[in-house]
Amino acid sequence: MLITIEGIDGSGKTSVWRMLRQEFPGFVFTREPTDSDFGRYVKAEIGKSRNPFFDLFLFMADHALHVRNVIEPAIREGKIVVCDRYIDSRIAYQGSALENTLDDPYEWIKKLHSWSRFPDITLLLDLSPEKAIERCGERASRMKFENVEFLKKVRDAYLRMAGEEERFVVISADRSLDDVFRDVKKTVTGVLSRNS
Ligand code: TMP
């Protein structure tokens, strides 16, 4: 089973992912961009890039290796995989960046991933961009996508997907991390008991 965690920067998803790792040590924990050499290269290049197509295809190349080398082998072994960012990050972020360039970039990016493994459950940590940026504090000035207008588009794209696809569980991130984590844990345990 593949569980993904999504949300705009500052939504607290990486903290939740780390807390889940403590709680469920038997699961496989991974993320995109990946921690591989190529993933680190992608992260560095994305920081410098001013081109959303370049970003999209670099993230996708990292994703292709990730699916083949990590996700699929773990799922074949019957493991539960929890991934911090995945395909939906491309749809939401690069889709928003390409909004004025293509007719329906969101759908186009989704189709570009049709060969891939889609998640079974996606936990969407939802927060307003204003709050998210406030939370990032000094880190916000170093973030590539720190702009409120852009993050609003990204959030809307996420919420649109959540309205269309059953695999999404929207969790309000406008609360203490402990409260958010309680809901996340409840959702994950519920999913596990339904699938056992
Ligand atoms: P992170 O802070 O969660 O590690 O993500 C790094 C940044 O990369 C974050 O601003 C979101 C962005 N990103 C995309 O724009 N598209 C993607 O496909 C992924 C995986 C990340």
Short mmCIF file of C-alpha atoms and ligand atoms in Angstrom, two decimals:
data_model
loop_
_atom_site.label_atom_id
_atom_site.label_comp_id
_atom_site.label_asym_id
_atom_site.label_seq_id
_atom_site.Cartn_x
_atom_site.Cartn_y
_atom_site.Cartn_z
CA MET A 1 0.00 0.00 0.00
CA LEU A 2 1.19 3.50 -0.84
CA ILE A 3 0.30 6.43 1.43
CA THR A 4 1.40 9.91 0.39
CA ILE A 5 1.51 13.15 2.35
CA GLU A 6 0.95 16.37 0.45
CA GLY A 7 0.49 20.06 1.18
CA ILE A 8 1.98 23.46 0.49
CA ASP A 9 5.37 24.42 1.96
CA GLY A 10 4.98 25.14 5.67
CA SER A 11 1.93 22.87 6.08
CA GLY A 12 3.91 20.64 8.47
CA LYS A 13 3.89 17.54 6.28
CA THR A 14 7.54 16.64 6.84
CA SER A 15 7.07 16.86 10.64
CA VAL A 16 4.04 14.57 10.34
CA TRP A 17 6.03 12.17 8.14
CA ARG A 18 8.81 12.07 10.80
CA MET A 19 6.27 11.43 13.58
CA LEU A 20 4.72 8.59 11.57
CA ARG A 21 8.20 7.11 11.15
CA GLN A 22 8.59 6.98 14.95
CA GLU A 23 5.10 5.50 15.35
CA PHE A 24 5.32 2.87 12.59
CA PRO A 25 8.97 1.72 12.37
CA GLY A 26 7.99 -1.26 10.19
CA PHE A 27 6.81 0.94 7.28
CA VAL A 28 9.05 2.18 4.48
CA PHE A 29 9.51 5.98 4.62
CA THR A 30 10.60 7.84 1.54
CA ARG A 31 10.17 11.22 -0.17
CA GLU A 32 10.37 13.30 -3.33
CA PRO A 33 12.67 14.85 -4.27
CA THR A 34 14.44 11.69 -3.14
CA ASP A 35 17.48 11.40 -0.90
CA SER A 36 19.43 9.71 -3.73
CA ASP A 37 22.40 11.47 -5.40
CA PHE A 38 20.10 12.30 -8.31
CA GLY A 39 17.41 13.64 -5.94
CA ARG A 40 19.97 15.93 -4.30
CA TYR A 41 21.07 17.13 -7.73
CA VAL A 42 17.41 17.82 -8.62
CA LYS A 43 16.91 19.82 -5.44
CA ALA A 44 19.98 21.95 -6.15
CA GLU A 45 19.05 22.56 -9.81
CA ILE A 46 15.42 23.38 -9.03
CA GLY A 47 16.61 26.11 -6.67
CA LYS A 48 18.39 27.84 -9.56
CA SER A 49 15.86 27.13 -12.32
CA ARG A 50 13.43 29.67 -13.72
CA ASN A 51 11.71 27.20 -16.06
CA PRO A 52 8.68 25.11 -15.00
CA PHE A 53 9.20 22.55 -17.81
CA PHE A 54 12.77 21.99 -16.65
CA ASP A 55 11.49 21.58 -13.07
CA LEU A 56 8.73 19.19 -14.15
CA PHE A 57 10.99 16.86 -16.10
CA LEU A 58 13.75 16.84 -13.47
CA PHE A 59 11.23 15.97 -10.73
CA MET A 60 9.75 13.32 -13.04
CA ALA A 61 13.14 11.74 -13.78
CA ASP A 62 13.75 11.46 -10.04
CA HIS A 63 10.23 10.01 -9.66
CA ALA A 64 10.80 7.38 -12.38
CA LEU A 65 13.89 6.05 -10.58
CA HIS A 66 12.13 6.30 -7.23
CA VAL A 67 9.17 4.20 -8.41
CA ARG A 68 11.41 1.58 -9.99
CA ASN A 69 14.06 1.37 -7.25
CA VAL A 70 12.13 2.01 -4.03
CA ILE A 71 8.33 2.14 -4.30
CA GLU A 72 7.60 -0.90 -6.48
CA PRO A 73 10.08 -3.28 -4.78
CA ALA A 74 8.68 -2.32 -1.33
CA ILE A 75 5.08 -2.77 -2.45
CA ARG A 76 5.93 -6.13 -4.05
CA GLU A 77 7.24 -7.22 -0.64
CA GLY A 78 3.89 -6.26 0.89
CA LYS A 79 5.30 -3.24 2.75
CA ILE A 80 3.39 -0.09 3.60
CA VAL A 81 5.14 2.86 2.00
CA VAL A 82 4.73 6.43 3.26
CA CYS A 83 5.99 9.10 0.89
CA ASP A 84 6.43 12.82 1.65
CA ARG A 85 5.38 14.47 -1.68
CA TYR A 86 4.71 12.45 -4.82
CA ILE A 87 2.88 12.85 -8.16
CA ASP A 88 0.34 15.32 -6.76
CA SER A 89 3.16 17.78 -5.96
CA ARG A 90 3.94 17.94 -9.67
CA ILE A 91 0.27 18.36 -10.58
CA ALA A 92 -0.22 21.13 -8.00
CA TYR A 93 3.10 23.01 -8.23
CA GLN A 94 4.21 22.62 -11.85
CA GLY A 95 0.55 22.70 -12.96
CA SER A 96 0.18 26.10 -11.26
CA ALA A 97 3.49 27.31 -12.71
CA LEU A 98 2.30 26.36 -16.23
CA GLU A 99 -1.22 27.71 -15.83
CA ASN A 100 -0.71 30.53 -18.33
CA THR A 101 1.29 28.41 -20.79
CA LEU A 102 -0.96 25.39 -21.41
CA ASP A 103 -4.73 24.82 -21.62
CA ASP A 104 -5.04 22.35 -18.77
CA PRO A 105 -1.57 21.74 -17.33
CA TYR A 106 -2.98 19.88 -14.31
CA GLU A 107 -4.62 17.19 -16.44
CA TRP A 108 -1.62 17.08 -18.78
CA ILE A 109 0.80 16.45 -15.90
CA LYS A 110 -1.50 13.79 -14.47
CA LYS A 111 -1.55 12.02 -17.86
CA LEU A 112 2.25 12.23 -18.08
CA HIS A 113 2.27 10.03 -14.98
CA SER A 114 -0.21 7.47 -16.30
CA TRP A 115 2.56 4.82 -16.44
CA SER A 116 3.28 5.29 -12.73
CA ARG A 117 1.93 3.91 -9.46
CA PHE A 118 -0.71 6.24 -8.00
CA PRO A 119 -1.20 6.37 -4.20
CA ASP A 120 -3.89 4.40 -2.39
CA ILE A 121 -4.35 7.14 0.21
CA THR A 122 -3.24 10.76 0.12
CA LEU A 123 -3.21 12.81 3.31
CA LEU A 124 -3.55 16.45 2.32
CA LEU A 125 -2.46 18.83 5.08
CA ASP A 126 -4.43 21.96 4.30
CA LEU A 127 -3.39 25.42 5.44
CA SER A 128 -3.73 28.96 4.10
CA PRO A 129 -0.59 30.23 2.32
CA GLU A 130 -0.45 33.25 4.64
CA LYS A 131 -0.24 31.00 7.72
CA ALA A 132 2.15 28.60 5.98
CA ILE A 133 4.59 31.38 5.11
CA GLU A 134 4.31 32.86 8.59
CA ARG A 135 5.19 29.43 9.99
CA CYS A 136 8.23 29.10 7.74
CA GLY A 137 9.64 32.30 9.27
CA GLU A 138 13.15 33.06 8.09
CA ARG A 139 13.19 29.91 5.90
CA ALA A 140 10.49 31.46 3.66
CA SER A 141 12.95 33.89 2.06
CA ARG A 142 15.04 30.92 0.88
CA MET A 143 12.07 28.96 -0.47
CA LYS A 144 11.58 28.79 -4.22
CA PHE A 145 7.77 28.96 -4.06
CA GLU A 146 7.38 31.35 -1.14
CA ASN A 147 4.97 33.71 -2.87
CA VAL A 148 1.43 33.85 -1.42
CA GLU A 149 -0.29 34.23 -4.81
CA PHE A 150 1.48 31.17 -6.19
CA LEU A 151 0.84 29.06 -3.09
CA LYS A 152 -2.87 29.99 -3.32
CA LYS A 153 -2.96 28.40 -6.77
CA VAL A 154 -1.13 25.34 -5.47
CA ARG A 155 -3.55 25.00 -2.55
CA ASP A 156 -6.56 25.37 -4.89
CA ALA A 157 -5.11 22.69 -7.18
CA TYR A 158 -4.71 20.32 -4.23
CA LEU A 159 -8.25 20.99 -3.00
CA ARG A 160 -9.62 20.46 -6.50
CA MET A 161 -7.95 17.05 -6.71
CA ALA A 162 -9.23 16.22 -3.23
CA GLY A 163 -12.77 17.01 -4.41
CA GLU A 164 -12.40 14.72 -7.41
CA GLU A 165 -10.55 11.69 -6.07
CA GLU A 166 -11.61 9.44 -3.24
CA ARG A 167 -8.09 8.59 -2.17
CA PHE A 168 -7.69 12.08 -0.60
CA VAL A 169 -8.20 12.74 3.10
CA VAL A 170 -8.06 16.47 3.84
CA ILE A 171 -6.70 17.30 7.29
CA SER A 172 -6.72 20.87 8.60
CA ALA A 173 -3.15 21.84 9.42
CA ASP A 174 -4.24 25.05 11.11
CA ARG A 175 -3.81 23.46 14.54
CA SER A 176 -1.03 22.28 16.81
CA LEU A 177 1.20 19.59 15.37
CA ASP A 178 -0.02 17.18 18.05
CA ASP A 179 -3.66 17.70 17.01
CA VAL A 180 -2.81 17.30 13.33
CA PHE A 181 -0.83 14.17 14.06
CA ARG A 182 -3.69 12.67 16.10
CA ASP A 183 -5.94 12.90 13.01
CA VAL A 184 -3.23 11.57 10.71
CA LYS A 185 -2.61 8.59 12.98
CA LYS A 186 -6.35 7.91 13.25
CA THR A 187 -6.67 7.94 9.45
CA VAL A 188 -3.68 5.63 8.96
CA THR A 189 -4.85 3.16 11.61
CA GLY A 190 -8.35 3.19 10.09
CA VAL A 191 -6.95 2.43 6.64
CA LEU A 192 -4.81 -0.39 8.03
CA SER A 193 -7.67 -2.03 9.86
CA ARG A 194 -9.91 -1.83 6.77
CA ASN A 195 -7.18 -3.51 4.70
CA SER A 196 -6.16 -6.20 7.15
P1 TMP B 1 10.14 19.84 0.18
O1 TMP B 1 10.34 21.18 0.87
O2 TMP B 1 8.89 19.15 0.58
O3 TMP B 1 11.36 18.98 0.27
O4 TMP B 1 9.95 20.15 -1.37
C1 TMP B 1 10.87 20.96 -2.04
C2 TMP B 1 10.16 21.93 -2.96
O5 TMP B 1 9.99 21.29 -4.23
C3 TMP B 1 8.79 22.40 -2.49
O6 TMP B 1 8.71 23.81 -2.67
C4 TMP B 1 7.83 21.74 -3.45
C5 TMP B 1 8.67 21.50 -4.68
N1 TMP B 1 8.26 20.36 -5.50
C6 TMP B 1 7.64 20.61 -6.71
O7 TMP B 1 7.43 21.77 -7.08
N2 TMP B 1 7.27 19.54 -7.48
C7 TMP B 1 7.51 18.25 -7.11
O8 TMP B 1 7.16 17.33 -7.85
C8 TMP B 1 8.16 18.01 -5.84
C9 TMP B 1 8.44 16.60 -5.42
C10 TMP B 1 8.52 19.09 -5.07
#
